[in-house]
XYZ file of C-alpha atoms in Angstrom:
432
model
C 0.000 0.000 0.000
C 1.416 3.414 -0.998
C 1.558 5.897 1.908
C -0.527 9.046 1.639
C 2.365 11.429 2.304
C 5.658 11.711 0.467
C 8.736 13.500 1.809
C 10.681 15.596 -0.674
C 13.667 17.881 -0.038
C 15.685 20.146 -2.314
C 18.800 22.136 -1.397
C 20.587 25.082 -3.044
C 24.153 26.128 -2.214
C 26.435 29.117 -2.741
C 29.803 28.987 -4.478
C 31.349 28.569 -1.005
C 29.240 25.434 -0.389
C 26.989 27.272 2.071
C 23.389 26.087 2.271
C 21.283 28.994 0.954
C 17.836 27.500 0.448
C 15.945 24.406 1.493
C 12.621 23.304 0.031
C 10.755 20.756 2.133
C 7.434 19.289 1.023
C 6.053 19.440 4.586
C 7.830 22.526 5.966
C 7.972 24.942 3.035
C 10.955 27.027 1.926
C 13.740 28.159 4.260
C 16.396 30.752 3.360
C 19.766 31.092 5.115
C 22.128 34.085 5.196
C 25.842 34.275 6.132
C 28.624 36.734 6.837
C 31.928 36.692 4.978
C 33.459 34.204 7.431
C 30.728 31.615 6.871
C 28.817 32.198 10.104
C 25.058 32.054 9.751
C 23.472 35.452 10.427
C 19.784 34.884 9.629
C 17.186 32.216 8.861
C 13.731 32.753 7.381
C 10.787 30.459 6.670
C 7.027 30.353 7.243
C 7.305 29.209 10.867
C 10.601 30.714 11.991
C 12.421 34.035 11.547
C 15.578 34.905 13.435
C 18.973 36.573 13.108
C 22.213 36.653 15.089
C 25.278 38.720 15.836
C 28.618 37.414 17.086
C 31.666 38.695 18.871
C 35.156 38.087 17.507
C 35.359 34.669 19.215
C 32.084 33.511 17.572
C 29.940 33.845 20.712
C 26.291 34.762 20.158
C 25.580 38.303 21.322
C 22.359 39.238 23.086
C 20.950 41.114 20.118
C 19.844 40.281 16.610
C 21.483 41.042 13.292
C 21.150 44.741 12.473
C 20.529 45.846 16.064
C 23.060 48.087 17.776
C 24.342 47.522 21.273
C 22.184 48.917 24.064
C 23.610 50.768 27.017
C 25.489 48.276 29.132
C 25.359 45.558 26.469
C 28.818 44.329 25.619
C 30.213 43.535 22.199
C 32.331 40.688 23.565
C 31.615 37.725 25.836
C 34.258 37.604 28.613
C 36.015 34.222 28.760
C 33.489 32.996 26.138
C 30.994 32.367 28.959
C 27.550 33.627 28.034
C 25.858 34.956 31.173
C 22.739 36.506 29.616
C 20.996 35.730 26.339
C 17.399 36.450 25.293
C 15.887 36.217 28.754
C 18.125 33.387 29.983
C 20.742 33.870 32.698
C 23.715 31.593 33.388
C 26.062 31.269 36.345
C 29.414 29.421 36.246
C 31.656 27.821 38.854
C 35.404 28.334 39.204
C 36.045 25.604 36.600
C 33.941 27.332 33.964
C 30.991 24.928 34.201
C 27.409 26.185 34.204
C 25.902 25.616 37.652
C 22.674 27.579 37.240
C 20.360 28.485 34.367
C 17.405 30.820 34.974
C 14.625 31.747 32.590
C 10.897 32.190 32.133
C 10.320 28.440 32.494
C 12.075 28.168 35.841
C 15.542 27.511 37.205
C 17.938 24.598 36.765
C 20.842 23.804 39.088
C 23.691 21.586 37.855
C 26.077 19.462 39.908
C 29.377 18.185 38.457
C 31.903 15.560 39.541
C 35.706 15.823 39.597
C 35.864 14.569 35.986
C 33.660 17.487 34.834
C 30.704 15.186 34.188
C 27.177 16.376 34.902
C 25.840 14.091 37.637
C 22.703 15.778 38.972
C 20.179 18.405 37.895
C 17.485 20.088 39.979
C 14.649 21.551 37.885
C 12.592 24.170 39.741
C 9.280 25.397 38.345
C 7.323 27.470 40.837
C 7.034 25.437 44.027
C 7.836 22.143 42.264
C 11.343 20.688 42.406
C 12.328 17.585 40.427
C 15.801 16.088 40.591
C 17.559 13.861 38.062
C 20.770 11.857 38.235
C 23.236 10.643 35.605
C 25.685 7.720 35.802
C 28.785 7.147 33.631
C 31.136 4.280 32.834
C 34.949 4.397 32.934
C 35.385 5.869 29.387
C 32.950 8.659 30.309
C 29.856 7.451 28.438
C 26.517 7.959 30.147
C 25.031 4.562 30.984
C 22.019 5.584 33.079
C 19.668 8.468 33.762
C 16.982 8.442 36.441
C 14.761 10.616 38.571
C 15.439 11.043 42.299
C 12.757 10.887 44.964
C 12.597 13.069 48.073
C 15.077 10.780 49.835
C 17.512 10.805 46.928
C 16.682 7.286 45.760
C 16.630 6.691 41.975
C 13.540 5.568 40.079
C 12.182 5.759 36.522
C 15.498 4.538 35.143
C 16.683 4.598 31.524
C 19.888 2.718 30.737
C 22.147 3.056 27.702
C 24.407 0.594 25.890
C 27.213 1.744 23.599
C 28.992 0.506 20.481
C 32.281 2.333 20.860
C 31.292 5.985 20.971
C 27.865 5.520 19.377
C 24.629 4.957 21.265
C 23.546 1.400 20.465
C 20.531 0.811 22.704
C 18.396 2.445 25.356
C 16.215 0.513 27.771
C 13.402 2.070 29.774
C 12.859 0.031 32.916
C 9.499 -1.708 32.912
C 8.735 -0.386 29.437
C 10.327 -0.836 26.014
C 13.853 -0.823 24.611
C 15.189 0.614 21.363
C 18.143 -0.492 19.239
C 19.788 2.126 16.974
C 21.168 1.444 13.493
C 23.331 4.011 11.695
C 23.775 4.904 8.038
C 27.404 3.791 7.799
C 30.274 2.368 9.800
C 31.671 5.187 11.917
C 28.740 7.497 11.142
C 26.485 9.035 13.785
C 23.630 9.669 11.346
C 20.700 7.423 12.360
C 19.143 5.111 9.768
C 16.615 3.076 11.758
C 15.403 2.238 15.248
C 14.261 -1.231 16.280
C 11.721 -1.081 19.098
C 11.615 -4.287 21.104
C 8.083 -5.456 21.809
C 6.653 -7.336 24.744
C 7.164 -11.125 24.789
C 5.086 -12.803 22.113
C 4.817 -9.652 19.985
C 6.827 -8.684 16.907
C 9.558 -6.047 17.059
C 8.958 -2.888 15.026
C 11.442 -1.122 12.749
C 11.094 2.656 12.440
C 13.066 4.558 9.795
C 14.770 7.947 10.125
C 14.641 10.661 7.469
C 17.332 13.243 8.203
C 18.227 16.756 7.167
C 21.480 17.612 5.397
C 23.320 17.742 8.753
C 22.000 14.333 9.860
C 19.358 15.624 12.287
C 16.147 13.525 12.167
C 13.161 15.349 10.667
C 10.771 12.429 10.189
C 10.364 8.877 11.399
C 8.249 6.398 9.422
C 6.976 2.889 10.050
C 7.347 -0.114 7.756
C 4.431 1.067 5.637
C 5.984 4.478 5.015
C 3.572 6.298 7.320
C 4.964 9.187 9.350
C 4.829 8.469 13.083
C 6.997 11.426 14.203
C 8.155 14.672 12.610
C 9.813 17.907 13.700
C 11.349 21.119 12.392
C 14.495 22.751 13.761
C 15.713 26.186 14.597
C 19.291 26.757 13.458
C 20.950 25.918 16.797
C 18.910 22.787 17.500
C 15.715 23.775 19.283
C 12.512 22.596 17.636
C 10.024 24.829 15.849
C 7.418 22.077 16.113
C 7.123 18.389 17.014
C 4.278 16.017 16.168
C 3.738 12.288 16.617
C 0.809 10.137 15.532
C 1.515 7.696 18.357
C 3.908 7.775 21.331
C 7.386 6.961 19.970
C 9.401 9.651 21.842
C 12.164 10.341 19.325
C 15.063 11.948 21.247
C 17.954 12.033 18.735
C 18.916 15.527 17.561
C 22.148 16.722 15.887
C 24.484 13.814 15.126
C 25.703 12.267 18.374
C 23.178 14.201 20.484
C 20.386 12.841 22.690
C 17.687 15.154 24.052
C 17.095 15.116 27.795
C 13.496 16.287 27.927
C 13.714 17.043 31.628
C 16.245 19.850 31.013
C 16.157 20.616 27.276
C 19.906 19.924 27.101
C 21.390 17.604 24.490
C 23.757 14.940 25.807
C 26.749 15.020 23.402
C 28.903 12.179 24.786
C 31.708 14.158 26.417
C 29.652 17.272 27.124
C 26.133 18.695 27.233
C 24.984 21.077 24.514
C 22.468 23.867 25.144
C 20.492 24.712 21.965
C 19.199 27.891 23.623
C 22.657 29.471 23.203
C 24.284 27.189 20.620
C 27.120 26.255 22.990
C 28.298 23.584 25.398
C 27.784 24.246 29.104
C 31.307 23.167 30.065
C 34.708 23.781 28.519
C 36.353 21.514 25.965
C 38.014 18.587 27.820
C 40.991 18.775 25.439
C 41.468 22.425 26.451
C 42.969 24.879 23.959
C 43.732 22.150 21.433
C 40.014 22.331 20.652
C 40.215 26.053 19.868
C 40.380 29.329 21.729
C 36.624 29.196 22.447
C 36.261 26.252 24.802
C 32.449 26.292 24.657
C 31.900 26.541 20.900
C 29.864 23.933 19.033
C 30.272 24.398 15.281
C 30.619 27.529 13.192
C 27.666 26.461 11.048
C 25.382 23.777 12.539
C 23.672 23.334 9.159
C 26.755 21.757 7.607
C 29.186 20.963 10.452
C 28.760 18.323 13.139
C 30.415 17.483 16.461
C 29.181 14.005 17.458
C 31.691 13.647 20.319
C 31.545 17.182 21.664
C 35.240 17.713 20.843
C 35.534 19.070 17.309
C 37.273 22.404 16.696
C 36.359 24.906 13.996
C 37.239 24.157 10.376
C 37.175 26.806 7.649
C 37.828 26.918 3.907
C 41.297 28.534 3.546
C 39.979 30.571 0.603
C 37.833 32.471 3.112
C 40.869 33.586 5.157
C 43.022 36.615 4.308
C 46.771 37.046 4.803
C 48.318 39.567 7.187
C 51.562 39.836 5.142
C 52.704 40.590 1.599
C 55.789 38.367 1.869
C 56.682 35.107 3.607
C 59.861 33.094 3.999
C 60.150 29.783 2.072
C 58.496 26.670 3.512
C 57.857 23.027 2.642
C 54.519 22.615 4.423
C 52.371 22.074 1.336
C 53.589 18.570 0.554
C 53.050 17.477 4.159
C 49.498 18.840 4.069
C 48.810 17.303 0.667
C 49.823 13.868 1.992
C 47.670 14.235 5.111
C 50.646 14.453 7.463
C 49.917 17.850 8.999
C 48.774 17.749 12.640
C 46.024 20.363 12.705
C 45.328 19.757 16.397
C 48.892 20.746 17.241
C 49.352 23.449 14.595
C 46.065 25.116 13.578
C 45.778 28.561 12.021
C 45.422 31.407 14.486
C 42.948 33.880 13.037
C 41.295 37.108 14.089
C 37.896 38.379 12.983
C 38.178 41.952 11.693
C 34.773 43.351 10.723
C 33.539 39.966 9.532
C 36.734 38.944 7.715
C 39.058 36.241 9.078
C 42.735 37.226 8.896
C 45.500 34.714 9.630
C 48.481 35.250 11.893
C 50.105 32.087 10.490
C 50.682 33.059 6.884
C 52.990 30.253 5.760
C 50.502 27.626 6.938
C 47.670 29.380 5.116
C 49.785 29.673 1.953
C 50.662 25.962 2.152
C 47.013 24.971 2.602
C 46.069 26.891 -0.549
C 48.984 25.401 -2.479
C 47.975 21.905 -1.340
C 44.401 22.486 -2.521
C 42.817 21.865 0.890
C 39.145 22.754 1.247
C 39.238 23.084 5.039
C 41.765 23.941 7.743
C 41.463 24.009 11.510
C 41.468 27.488 13.012
C 41.637 29.041 16.448
C 39.772 32.336 16.702
C 41.860 34.733 18.747
C 40.163 37.227 21.033
C 41.403 40.558 19.594
C 41.427 42.150 23.049
C 43.412 39.358 24.704
C 47.069 40.092 25.559
C 49.576 38.785 23.030
C 51.849 36.155 24.663
C 55.032 37.629 23.120
C 54.350 41.187 24.260
C 56.163 42.425 27.352
C 54.122 45.636 27.414
C 50.627 44.137 27.411
C 49.813 44.694 23.748
C 46.703 42.921 22.503
C 46.437 40.556 19.569
C 44.704 43.268 17.520
C 47.560 45.688 18.206
C 50.107 43.059 17.157
C 48.172 42.395 13.951
C 48.203 46.104 13.139
C 51.921 46.273 13.854
C 52.417 43.472 11.362
C 50.276 45.261 8.761
C 52.718 48.183 9.024
C 55.902 46.096 9.049
C 58.623 47.653 6.874
C 58.835 44.487 4.767
C 55.174 44.813 3.885
C 55.592 48.494 3.074
C 58.599 47.733 0.853
C 56.683 44.964 -0.954
C 53.682 47.119 -1.827
C 52.477 49.150 1.112
C 50.691 48.811 4.419
C 48.416 45.771 4.512
C 44.705 46.785 4.578
C 42.811 46.385 7.859
C 41.022 43.275 6.574
C 44.181 41.660 5.229
C 44.996 40.473 1.722
C 43.219 37.838 -0.335
C 46.199 37.316 -2.678
C 48.933 34.875 -1.705
C 52.165 36.478 -0.454
C 55.465 36.440 -2.307
C 58.092 34.012 -1.038
C 61.424 35.633 -0.280
C 64.362 34.812 1.949
C 63.759 38.086 3.766
C 60.008 37.700 3.964
C 57.950 37.812 7.120
C 57.480 34.489 8.830
């Protein structure tokens, strides 16, 4: 029997491979807009209209695209820790972990262990307090979630089994269990879910239909009938959710599992908050993950972070040089052969009026020569002190000093404030 409803999607991209338009047979047309560094600045469709501004470290600012800062509203987020955003307020502990979130829907208190794992949440709505606990195995994977009674005893348990770093099965005590199947070996994009039935009944296979970033948008049964569907805001919250029968679909962005009690997404090594598009604790690999320890992905429509560890990757063609000359190097062949360690040696970049400019010009030149389509970057806070300055000069001041370096002036003049798009000349006396 042919199902009554068909699902059809069409996508249109820019020359920089940015998703510009999405046509969905059940959700209509959605348009996306970007700045020159590839960060999404606005999204528009029939059900959802929003826009965003960022500081130089890619933190969301508490105003929308086109709005100017209000009195007292900063243009940077200190330490990349958002404390106020669109009616939500966050408080952090001395380790940089969120310990309180307040908003119109109530207050949440978070408790962490010595391994920076979230172990308990208290959700307060009016005079009602509900507490939840989380249990982890030795590798740090969550293996149980439960509710706590007034005496602190767990009940209403859900347990999780893992296949490496992928969720393989969840079991709800006294109810059903679900087995997850993925689209490919090593992928975190869900393909199907097998719901185990009661003894004597047949198991049921439900099929996922995902968006371009792997987030589930529909779930169908064996007859092709939709049993669950949802639409997403850019940073992962839902615009709508509908089910024709209770299937409780909790997978979100690849590698993420929605905790409905808090609205947070469990992301293996961290928890992601779609209200602010960031993790609520710092990157466990510290600065090797990038200068912004809380960042998710520059563009959640096309980038994923299934383990909660991925740094930011950018097309090198979108980055400008801060020099007209460079000294010779042999990096390109190493990069071309896949031997470059981007975790150890990423590109340090600064955002100047929406344009990324590199401090590491030889690496950028080598990436372009090698034909790479993405490089790992660390966004430098322009107001942070430069580590090589003995007088407290900031990174932005050091960039401007470099722009005015005599070697640049001799080779063609002061470098423009937004850097140079053309590759520098190699010379034995060039800037490094």
